[in-house]
């Protein structure tokens, strides 16, 4: 419990600083810097996707914090109620609103007060009345049971200490027949200790990532069906960076293996 609370405080502090920084800076990305602790990378990777083509996109709300586009796989329809977990400045919320229209409703939940404040400022500027940003934690969502049609989240759940509880909360808030679409960072195989250090320098979010199969198991255990990985891409660490932490034999073994860090988008149904 103590470690969980410590991690939450670290995340709140880091994201609070991001919220107060220059809006739209890709360098603030959790998956582009070591936001979860550790040293800053000199050559950050950017897992984030280009949202500019999407209906409802608001540039001021896009802080480059994602590792996928969960709305692409969410089957959003006009009139639905959508819940976005870790909503930040509102990027995915406003994109979801572009699909569900004026007749739907979007709830964004974030545990960082500065992010909720920024999202509400964006909402006020846009004049949207069918969007609500709430301060709260994913493991204890401030959302009624069986009240939403779709749940989305982008590069956030791997920062949650109790992922089993998080997926149970997603299940609780969804209506029967509702579904989720989540983009997140996972691991494929056990990273050598040296490579783990290199990865944390290169993409800080990996420190909270589960093995891919363990991640999918948490989803199944929460009671979801029709689970599907709709997108997967691998992070390639620069050889020169890995070489700083691995000896030549370890480097060769790593190159021959399929061990790595993945960005995946997963969907499932209640």
Coordinates of C-alpha atoms in Angstrom, one line a residue:
X1 CA 0.0 0.0 0.0
X2 CA 2.8 2.4 0.9
X3 CA 4.6 1.8 -2.4
X4 CA 1.3 2.2 -4.3
X5 CA 0.7 5.6 -2.7
X6 CA 4.3 6.6 -3.4
X7 CA 3.9 5.8 -7.1
X8 CA 0.7 7.8 -7.2
X9 CA 2.3 10.8 -5.7
X10 CA 5.2 10.6 -8.2
X11 CA 2.7 10.4 -11.1
X12 CA 0.7 13.3 -9.7
X13 CA 3.8 15.4 -9.4
X14 CA 5.1 14.6 -12.8
X15 CA 1.7 15.1 -14.6
X16 CA 1.1 18.3 -12.6
X17 CA 4.3 19.7 -14.0
X18 CA 3.3 18.7 -17.5
X19 CA -0.1 20.4 -17.1
X20 CA 1.6 23.6 -16.0
X21 CA 4.2 23.4 -18.9
X22 CA 3.7 24.8 -22.4
X23 CA 0.6 23.2 -23.9
X24 CA 1.0 20.8 -26.8
X25 CA 4.7 20.0 -26.1
X26 CA 5.5 16.5 -27.3
X27 CA 8.5 16.5 -25.0
X28 CA 6.1 16.3 -22.1
X29 CA 4.9 12.9 -23.1
X30 CA 4.9 10.1 -20.5
X31 CA 6.0 7.8 -23.2
X32 CA 8.5 10.3 -24.6
X33 CA 10.3 11.0 -21.3
X34 CA 11.1 9.4 -18.0
X35 CA 7.9 10.7 -16.4
X36 CA 7.7 7.8 -13.9
X37 CA 11.1 8.5 -12.3
X38 CA 14.7 8.2 -13.3
X39 CA 16.9 10.3 -15.5
X40 CA 15.8 12.2 -18.5
X41 CA 16.5 10.6 -21.9
X42 CA 18.8 12.4 -24.4
X43 CA 17.0 10.6 -27.2
X44 CA 13.4 10.1 -26.2
X45 CA 11.1 7.8 -28.1
X46 CA 7.7 9.1 -29.0
X47 CA 4.9 6.5 -28.8
X48 CA 2.2 9.1 -29.4
X49 CA 0.0 9.1 -32.6
X50 CA -1.1 11.9 -34.9
X51 CA -4.6 12.9 -33.8
X52 CA -4.9 15.9 -36.2
X53 CA -6.9 13.9 -38.7
X54 CA -9.7 13.1 -36.2
X55 CA -13.1 14.8 -35.9
X56 CA -13.3 16.7 -32.6
X57 CA -9.5 17.1 -32.3
X58 CA -8.4 20.1 -30.2
X59 CA -4.8 20.9 -30.5
X60 CA -4.6 22.7 -27.2
X61 CA -5.7 19.5 -25.4
X62 CA -3.1 17.3 -27.1
X63 CA -0.1 17.1 -24.8
X64 CA 1.4 14.1 -26.7
X65 CA 0.8 11.7 -23.8
X66 CA -0.6 8.8 -25.6
X67 CA 0.7 5.5 -27.1
X68 CA -2.2 4.8 -29.5
X69 CA -5.6 6.0 -30.5
X70 CA -8.1 4.0 -28.5
X71 CA -11.1 5.7 -30.1
X72 CA -10.2 4.1 -33.4
X73 CA -11.2 0.7 -32.0
X74 CA -13.9 1.8 -29.6
X75 CA -17.0 1.6 -31.9
X76 CA -18.3 5.0 -30.8
X77 CA -21.8 5.8 -31.9
X78 CA -24.0 8.9 -31.6
X79 CA -25.8 9.2 -28.3
X80 CA -23.5 6.9 -26.3
X81 CA -22.0 7.7 -22.9
X82 CA -18.2 7.4 -22.9
X83 CA -15.7 7.3 -20.0
X84 CA -12.1 8.3 -20.5
X85 CA -9.6 7.1 -17.9
X86 CA -6.6 9.4 -17.3
X87 CA -8.2 12.1 -19.4
X88 CA -5.4 14.7 -19.0
X89 CA -6.2 18.0 -20.8
X90 CA -9.1 16.3 -22.6
X91 CA -7.6 15.1 -25.9
X92 CA -9.4 11.8 -26.1
X93 CA -12.5 13.2 -24.5
X94 CA -13.0 15.8 -27.2
X95 CA -12.2 13.2 -30.0
X96 CA -14.8 10.9 -28.5
X97 CA -17.3 13.7 -28.4
X98 CA -16.7 14.2 -32.1
X99 CA -18.1 10.7 -32.7
X100 CA -21.0 10.6 -30.2
X101 CA -22.2 14.1 -31.0
X102 CA -24.4 16.5 -29.1
X103 CA -26.8 13.7 -28.0
X104 CA -24.1 11.7 -26.2
X105 CA -22.0 12.4 -23.1
X106 CA -18.3 12.0 -22.2
X107 CA -16.8 11.8 -18.7
X108 CA -13.1 12.3 -18.2
X109 CA -11.5 11.1 -15.0
X110 CA -8.0 12.1 -13.9
X111 CA -6.2 12.0 -10.5
X112 CA -4.1 15.1 -11.1
X113 CA -5.9 18.3 -10.1
X114 CA -3.9 20.5 -12.5
X115 CA -4.9 18.3 -15.5
X116 CA -8.6 18.4 -14.5
X117 CA -8.3 22.2 -14.2
X118 CA -6.7 22.5 -17.7
X119 CA -9.3 20.2 -19.2
X120 CA -12.1 22.2 -17.7
X121 CA -10.6 25.4 -19.1
X122 CA -10.5 23.8 -22.6
X123 CA -14.1 22.7 -22.2
X124 CA -15.2 26.2 -21.1
X125 CA -13.4 27.7 -24.1
X126 CA -15.1 25.2 -26.5
X127 CA -18.5 25.7 -24.9
X128 CA -19.3 22.0 -24.6
X129 CA -22.1 21.1 -22.2
X130 CA -22.1 17.3 -22.7
X131 CA -18.6 16.8 -21.3
X132 CA -17.7 16.4 -17.6
X133 CA -14.2 16.3 -16.1
X134 CA -13.9 14.7 -12.7
X135 CA -11.0 14.3 -10.2
X136 CA -10.6 10.7 -9.1
X137 CA -8.5 7.6 -9.2
X138 CA -9.0 4.7 -11.7
X139 CA -9.1 2.1 -8.9
X140 CA -12.0 3.9 -7.3
X141 CA -13.9 5.7 -10.1
X142 CA -16.3 8.5 -9.3
X143 CA -18.8 7.0 -11.8
X144 CA -22.0 5.1 -11.2
X145 CA -22.2 1.4 -11.9
X146 CA -23.5 0.2 -15.3
X147 CA -23.8 3.8 -16.5
X148 CA -21.5 4.0 -19.5
X149 CA -21.5 2.4 -23.0
X150 CA -17.8 2.7 -23.8
X151 CA -14.6 3.1 -21.8
X152 CA -11.4 4.4 -23.3
X153 CA -7.9 5.1 -22.0
X154 CA -4.5 6.0 -23.5
X155 CA -1.2 5.1 -22.0
X156 CA -2.4 5.4 -18.4
X157 CA -3.3 2.0 -16.9
X158 CA 0.3 0.9 -16.8
X159 CA 0.8 3.7 -14.3
X160 CA -1.9 2.3 -12.0
X161 CA -0.5 0.2 -9.1
X162 CA -3.4 -2.2 -8.9
X163 CA -4.3 -3.1 -12.5
X164 CA -6.6 -5.9 -11.5
X165 CA -8.7 -3.4 -9.5
X166 CA -8.6 -0.9 -12.4
X167 CA -10.1 -3.5 -14.8
X168 CA -12.7 -4.5 -12.3
X169 CA -13.7 -0.8 -12.0
X170 CA -14.0 -0.6 -15.8
X171 CA -16.2 -3.6 -15.7
X172 CA -18.4 -2.1 -12.9
X173 CA -19.0 1.2 -14.7
X174 CA -19.9 -0.4 -18.1
X175 CA -23.5 -1.3 -19.0
X176 CA -24.1 -4.9 -19.9
X177 CA -23.0 -5.3 -23.5
X178 CA -20.7 -2.2 -23.2
X179 CA -17.0 -2.4 -24.2
X180 CA -13.6 -0.8 -23.6
X181 CA -10.7 0.1 -25.8
X182 CA -7.4 0.8 -24.1
X183 CA -4.0 1.7 -25.5
X184 CA -1.1 0.9 -23.1
X185 CA 2.6 -0.1 -22.7
X186 CA 3.4 -3.8 -22.0
X187 CA 6.4 -6.1 -22.0
X188 CA 7.1 -9.1 -24.2
X189 CA 9.5 -11.4 -22.3
X190 CA 11.7 -10.6 -19.4
X191 CA 14.1 -7.7 -20.0
X192 CA 17.7 -8.3 -18.8
X193 CA 18.5 -6.2 -15.8
X194 CA 20.8 -3.9 -17.8
X195 CA 18.2 -3.5 -20.5
X196 CA 15.6 -2.6 -17.9
X197 CA 17.7 0.3 -16.8
X198 CA 18.2 1.4 -20.4
X199 CA 14.5 1.2 -21.1
X200 CA 13.6 3.2 -18.1
X201 CA 16.0 5.9 -19.3
X202 CA 14.5 5.8 -22.8
X203 CA 10.8 5.4 -21.9
X204 CA 10.0 5.9 -18.3
X205 CA 6.5 4.3 -18.4
X206 CA 8.0 0.9 -18.8
X207 CA 8.7 0.8 -15.0
X208 CA 5.0 0.1 -14.4
X209 CA 4.4 -2.2 -17.4
X210 CA 3.1 -5.8 -17.1
X211 CA 4.0 -8.7 -19.3
X212 CA 1.6 -8.7 -22.3
X213 CA 0.0 -12.1 -21.3
X214 CA -0.3 -11.0 -17.6
X215 CA -2.0 -7.8 -18.8
X216 CA -4.5 -9.8 -20.9
X217 CA -5.0 -12.2 -18.0
X218 CA -6.1 -9.3 -15.7
X219 CA -8.7 -8.3 -18.3
X220 CA -10.1 -11.9 -18.5
X221 CA -10.1 -12.2 -14.7
X222 CA -12.2 -9.0 -14.5
X223 CA -14.9 -10.8 -16.5
X224 CA -14.5 -9.4 -20.0
X225 CA -15.1 -11.4 -23.2
X226 CA -14.3 -10.9 -26.9
X227 CA -10.9 -9.7 -25.9
X228 CA -8.8 -8.6 -28.9
X229 CA -5.5 -6.8 -29.5
X230 CA -6.4 -4.4 -32.3
X231 CA -3.0 -2.8 -32.7
X232 CA 0.6 -3.6 -31.6
X233 CA 3.9 -1.9 -32.2
X234 CA 7.3 -2.6 -30.8
X235 CA 9.7 0.0 -29.3
X236 CA 13.2 -0.4 -30.7
X237 CA 15.9 0.7 -28.2
X238 CA 18.9 2.3 -29.9
X239 CA 21.8 -0.2 -30.1
X240 CA 24.2 2.4 -28.8
X241 CA 22.0 2.9 -25.7
X242 CA 21.6 -0.8 -25.0
X243 CA 25.3 -1.3 -25.4
X244 CA 25.9 0.9 -22.4
X245 CA 24.2 -1.6 -20.2
X246 CA 24.8 -5.0 -21.8
X247 CA 28.0 -6.8 -22.6
X248 CA 28.6 -8.2 -26.1
X249 CA 27.2 -11.7 -25.2
X250 CA 24.0 -10.2 -23.7
X251 CA 23.6 -7.9 -26.7
X252 CA 23.7 -10.9 -29.1
X253 CA 21.2 -12.8 -27.1
X254 CA 18.9 -9.8 -27.0
X255 CA 19.1 -9.3 -30.7
X256 CA 18.2 -12.9 -31.3
X257 CA 15.2 -12.9 -29.0
X258 CA 11.7 -11.4 -29.3
X259 CA 12.0 -9.7 -25.9
X260 CA 10.8 -6.1 -26.1
X261 CA 8.5 -3.2 -25.1
X262 CA 5.2 -3.0 -26.9
X263 CA 2.5 -0.4 -27.3
X264 CA -0.8 -2.3 -27.7
X265 CA -4.5 -1.3 -28.1
X266 CA -6.9 -3.9 -26.5
X267 CA -10.7 -4.0 -26.6
X268 CA -13.1 -6.3 -24.7
X269 CA -16.8 -6.5 -23.9
X270 CA -18.8 -6.9 -20.7

